[in-house]
XYZ file of C-alpha atoms in Angstrom:
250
model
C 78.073 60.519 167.063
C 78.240 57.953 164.754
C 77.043 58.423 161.302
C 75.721 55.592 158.751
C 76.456 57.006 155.505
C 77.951 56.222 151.788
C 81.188 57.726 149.835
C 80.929 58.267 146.433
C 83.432 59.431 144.015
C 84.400 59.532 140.368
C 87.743 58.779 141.702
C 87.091 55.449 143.060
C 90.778 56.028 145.191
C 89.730 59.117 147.132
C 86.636 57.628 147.621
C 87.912 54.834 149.583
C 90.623 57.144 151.195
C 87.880 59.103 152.205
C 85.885 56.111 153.482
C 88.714 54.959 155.050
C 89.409 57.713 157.475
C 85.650 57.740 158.519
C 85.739 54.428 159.965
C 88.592 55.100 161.636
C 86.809 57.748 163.378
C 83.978 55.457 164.180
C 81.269 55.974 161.285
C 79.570 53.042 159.495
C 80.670 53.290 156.405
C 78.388 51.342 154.346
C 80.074 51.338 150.839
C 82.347 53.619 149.036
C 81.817 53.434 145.225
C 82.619 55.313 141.776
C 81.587 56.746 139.153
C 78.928 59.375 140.680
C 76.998 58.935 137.207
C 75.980 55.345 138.417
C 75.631 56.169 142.200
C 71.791 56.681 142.486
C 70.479 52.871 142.070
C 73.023 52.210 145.239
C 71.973 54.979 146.925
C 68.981 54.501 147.245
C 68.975 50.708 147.600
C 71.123 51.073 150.710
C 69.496 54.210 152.050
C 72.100 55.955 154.169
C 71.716 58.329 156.671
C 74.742 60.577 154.448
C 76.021 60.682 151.399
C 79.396 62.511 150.646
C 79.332 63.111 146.903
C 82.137 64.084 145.166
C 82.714 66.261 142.274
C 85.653 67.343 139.906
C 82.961 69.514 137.915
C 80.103 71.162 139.476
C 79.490 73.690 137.553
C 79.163 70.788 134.317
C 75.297 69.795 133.057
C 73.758 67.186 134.659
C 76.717 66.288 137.250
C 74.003 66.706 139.869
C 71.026 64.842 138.519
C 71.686 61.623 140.987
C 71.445 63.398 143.660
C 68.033 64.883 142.242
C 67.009 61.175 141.531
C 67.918 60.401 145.297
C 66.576 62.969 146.863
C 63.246 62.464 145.057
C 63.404 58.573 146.321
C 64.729 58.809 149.098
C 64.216 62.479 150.770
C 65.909 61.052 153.936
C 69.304 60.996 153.073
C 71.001 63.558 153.507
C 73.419 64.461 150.297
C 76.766 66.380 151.156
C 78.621 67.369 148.029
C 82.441 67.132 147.804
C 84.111 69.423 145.370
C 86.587 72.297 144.433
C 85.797 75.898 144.830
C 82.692 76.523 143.286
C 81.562 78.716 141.179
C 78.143 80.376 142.235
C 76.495 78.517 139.570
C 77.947 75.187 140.696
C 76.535 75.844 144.605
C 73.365 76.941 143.219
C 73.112 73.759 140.688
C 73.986 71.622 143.859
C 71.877 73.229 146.561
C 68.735 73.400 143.428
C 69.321 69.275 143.021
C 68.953 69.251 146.480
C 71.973 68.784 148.632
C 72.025 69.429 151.831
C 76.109 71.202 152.180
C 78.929 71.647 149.686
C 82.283 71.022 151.570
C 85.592 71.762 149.806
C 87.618 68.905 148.397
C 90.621 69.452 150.589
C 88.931 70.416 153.998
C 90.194 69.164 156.809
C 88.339 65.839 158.274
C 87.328 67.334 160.937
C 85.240 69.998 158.399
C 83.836 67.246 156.371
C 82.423 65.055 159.812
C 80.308 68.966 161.020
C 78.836 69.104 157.558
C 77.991 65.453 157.884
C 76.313 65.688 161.234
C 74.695 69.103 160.200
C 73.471 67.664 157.128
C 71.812 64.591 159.008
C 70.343 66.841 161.487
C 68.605 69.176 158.428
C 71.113 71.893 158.367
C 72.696 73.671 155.719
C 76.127 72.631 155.741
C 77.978 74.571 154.148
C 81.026 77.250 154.541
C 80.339 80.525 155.618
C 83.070 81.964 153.241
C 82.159 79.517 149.808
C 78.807 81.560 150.577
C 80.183 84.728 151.053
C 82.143 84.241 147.867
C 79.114 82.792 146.067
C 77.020 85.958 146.693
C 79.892 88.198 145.963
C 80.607 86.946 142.571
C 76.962 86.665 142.008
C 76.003 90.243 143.164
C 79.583 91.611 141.425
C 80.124 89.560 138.056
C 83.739 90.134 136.676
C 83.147 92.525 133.639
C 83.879 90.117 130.471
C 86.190 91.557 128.036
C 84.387 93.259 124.663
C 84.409 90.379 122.155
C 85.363 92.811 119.021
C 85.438 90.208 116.511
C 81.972 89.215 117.477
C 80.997 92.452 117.541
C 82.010 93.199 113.989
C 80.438 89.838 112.431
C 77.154 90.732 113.911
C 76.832 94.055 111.645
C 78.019 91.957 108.888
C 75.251 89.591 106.454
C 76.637 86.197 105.704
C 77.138 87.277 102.551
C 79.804 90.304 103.539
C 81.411 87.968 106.205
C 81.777 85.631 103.154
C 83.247 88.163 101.170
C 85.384 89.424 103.819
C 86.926 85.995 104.598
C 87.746 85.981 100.717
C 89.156 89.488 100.717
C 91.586 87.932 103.851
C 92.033 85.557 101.389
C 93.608 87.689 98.765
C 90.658 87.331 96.389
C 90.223 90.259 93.994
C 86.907 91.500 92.889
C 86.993 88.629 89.449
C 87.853 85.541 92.236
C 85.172 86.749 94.522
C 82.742 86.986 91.830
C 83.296 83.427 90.806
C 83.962 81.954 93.496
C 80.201 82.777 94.668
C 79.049 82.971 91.444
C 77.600 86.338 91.697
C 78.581 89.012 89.130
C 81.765 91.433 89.407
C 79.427 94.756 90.244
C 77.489 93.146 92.945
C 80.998 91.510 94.588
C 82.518 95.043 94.267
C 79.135 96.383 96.265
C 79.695 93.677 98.875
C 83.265 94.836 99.203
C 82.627 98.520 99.615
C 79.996 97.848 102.037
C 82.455 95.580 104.135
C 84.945 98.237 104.062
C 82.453 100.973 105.182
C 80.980 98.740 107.793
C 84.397 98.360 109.357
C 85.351 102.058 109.164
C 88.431 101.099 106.999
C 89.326 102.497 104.186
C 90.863 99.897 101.849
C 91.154 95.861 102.009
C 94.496 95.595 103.160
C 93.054 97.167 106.512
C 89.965 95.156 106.779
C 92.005 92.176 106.303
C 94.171 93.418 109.293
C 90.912 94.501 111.378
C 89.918 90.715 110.732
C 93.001 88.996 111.628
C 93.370 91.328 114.680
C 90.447 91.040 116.393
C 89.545 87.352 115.306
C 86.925 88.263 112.911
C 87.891 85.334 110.389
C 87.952 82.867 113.305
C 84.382 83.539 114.740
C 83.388 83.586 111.170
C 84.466 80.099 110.517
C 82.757 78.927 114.195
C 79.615 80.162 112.490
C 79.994 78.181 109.390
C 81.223 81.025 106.789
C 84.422 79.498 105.103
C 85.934 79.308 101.579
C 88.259 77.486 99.653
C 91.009 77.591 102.341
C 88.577 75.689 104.879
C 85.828 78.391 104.449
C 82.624 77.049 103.091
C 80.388 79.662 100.657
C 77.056 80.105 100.898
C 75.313 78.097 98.024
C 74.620 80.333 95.323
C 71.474 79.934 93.106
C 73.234 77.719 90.376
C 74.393 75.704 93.275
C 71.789 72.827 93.293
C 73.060 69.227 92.379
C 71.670 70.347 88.435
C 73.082 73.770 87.933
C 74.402 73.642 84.135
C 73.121 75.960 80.993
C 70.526 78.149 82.188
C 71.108 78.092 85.561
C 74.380 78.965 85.206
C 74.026 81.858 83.246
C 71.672 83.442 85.087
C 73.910 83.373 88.552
């Protein structure tokens, strides 16, 4: 049975590969176009029975809004999406934008003409196995490994992590004092209470701990950095007048 449909791609060549072999297998093939982001105006203006839309990314935000804005205009065509195996959140973003099948990217043409016909006929077209798969994943999530070094920041304040970056550093008590313009006592409390937060015993080791687990590097994704790339938290004195007074009283 012949089918009327559209081929778009963000690869404009296996686009019109792909519409290629369809016509030779006697579909009406009415264009075959790329990128997907700008597919939805000719979608809709040529109103296919089929769309094959293909994807490099379908688990990425937002790769599935024209077929949202095409289903919404025109809920007759049926939209078959093209892509690699999917994650579960990919066929769920796919099937929620509303696509009718999700067909693997190197299927067999045979495979990709069922889910067409399928799809025009208002079946689900789409792999038992990339379900089975799909459900699987989704029912049994891979365990993610125990991010230490985020687990560490979080029972440190700003302030410690600040410290502790500067400790990594090779700051002494005097340089940390300074260098966030606090005095020597309370930079010696900040120390200790790194140290005993960590369950080490002297900076050398929490300086290891750090490096180890990459401490220091989630602390500089979170903005906590020093003179070696590391911001510090503004102090009180810090404004764009902090002289005299001001000063002194840091």
């Amino acid at each position: 049975m012949s089918v009327r449909l559209m081929v778009v791609d963000d690869h404009r060549l296996l686009a019109e590969a792909l519409a290629s072999a369809l016509k030779l297998r006697g579909h009406r093939v009415l264009a075959a176009a790329a990128p997907t982001a700008g597919s939805a105006e000719l979608v809709v203006s040529r109103a296919p029975e089929v769309c094959l839309f293909g994807t490099a990314s379908p688990a990425a935000p937002g790769v599935f809004d024209p077929i949202a804005r095409i289903v919404q205009e025109r809920p007759q065509v049926a939209m078959v999406v093209l892509g690699p195996v999917p994650s579960p959140r990919g066929i769920a973003a796919a099937f929620a934008a509303g696509a009718a099948g999700y067909v693997r990217h190197d299927e067999r043409i045979e495979g990709v003409e069922r889910a067409m016909l399928k799809a025009r006929a208002g079946e689900s077209a789409i792999a038992p196995q990339l379900l089975r798969g799909a459900f699987a994943e989704l029912l049994n999530p891979a365990a993610q490994p125990d991010d230490e070094g985020r687990r560490l920041l979080r029972m440190l304040t700003p302030r410690e992590a600040e410290v502790l970056v500067r400790v990594a550093e090779g700051e002494d008590t005097r340089v940390i004092a300074a260098g966030m313009r606090i005095a020597p006592s309370t930079a010696r409390t900040h120390v200790q209470r790194v140290l005993m937060k960590l369950g080490v015993g002297s900076r050398l080791e929490a300086a290891a701990l750090a490096a180890r687990t990459g401490l220091l590097d989630r602390a500089a994704g979170d903005g906590v950095t020093t003179r070696n790339g590391y911001a510090p938290e503004p102090g009180p004195s810090s404004g764009p007048s902090a002289s005299g007074a001001g000063a002194a009283g840091a």
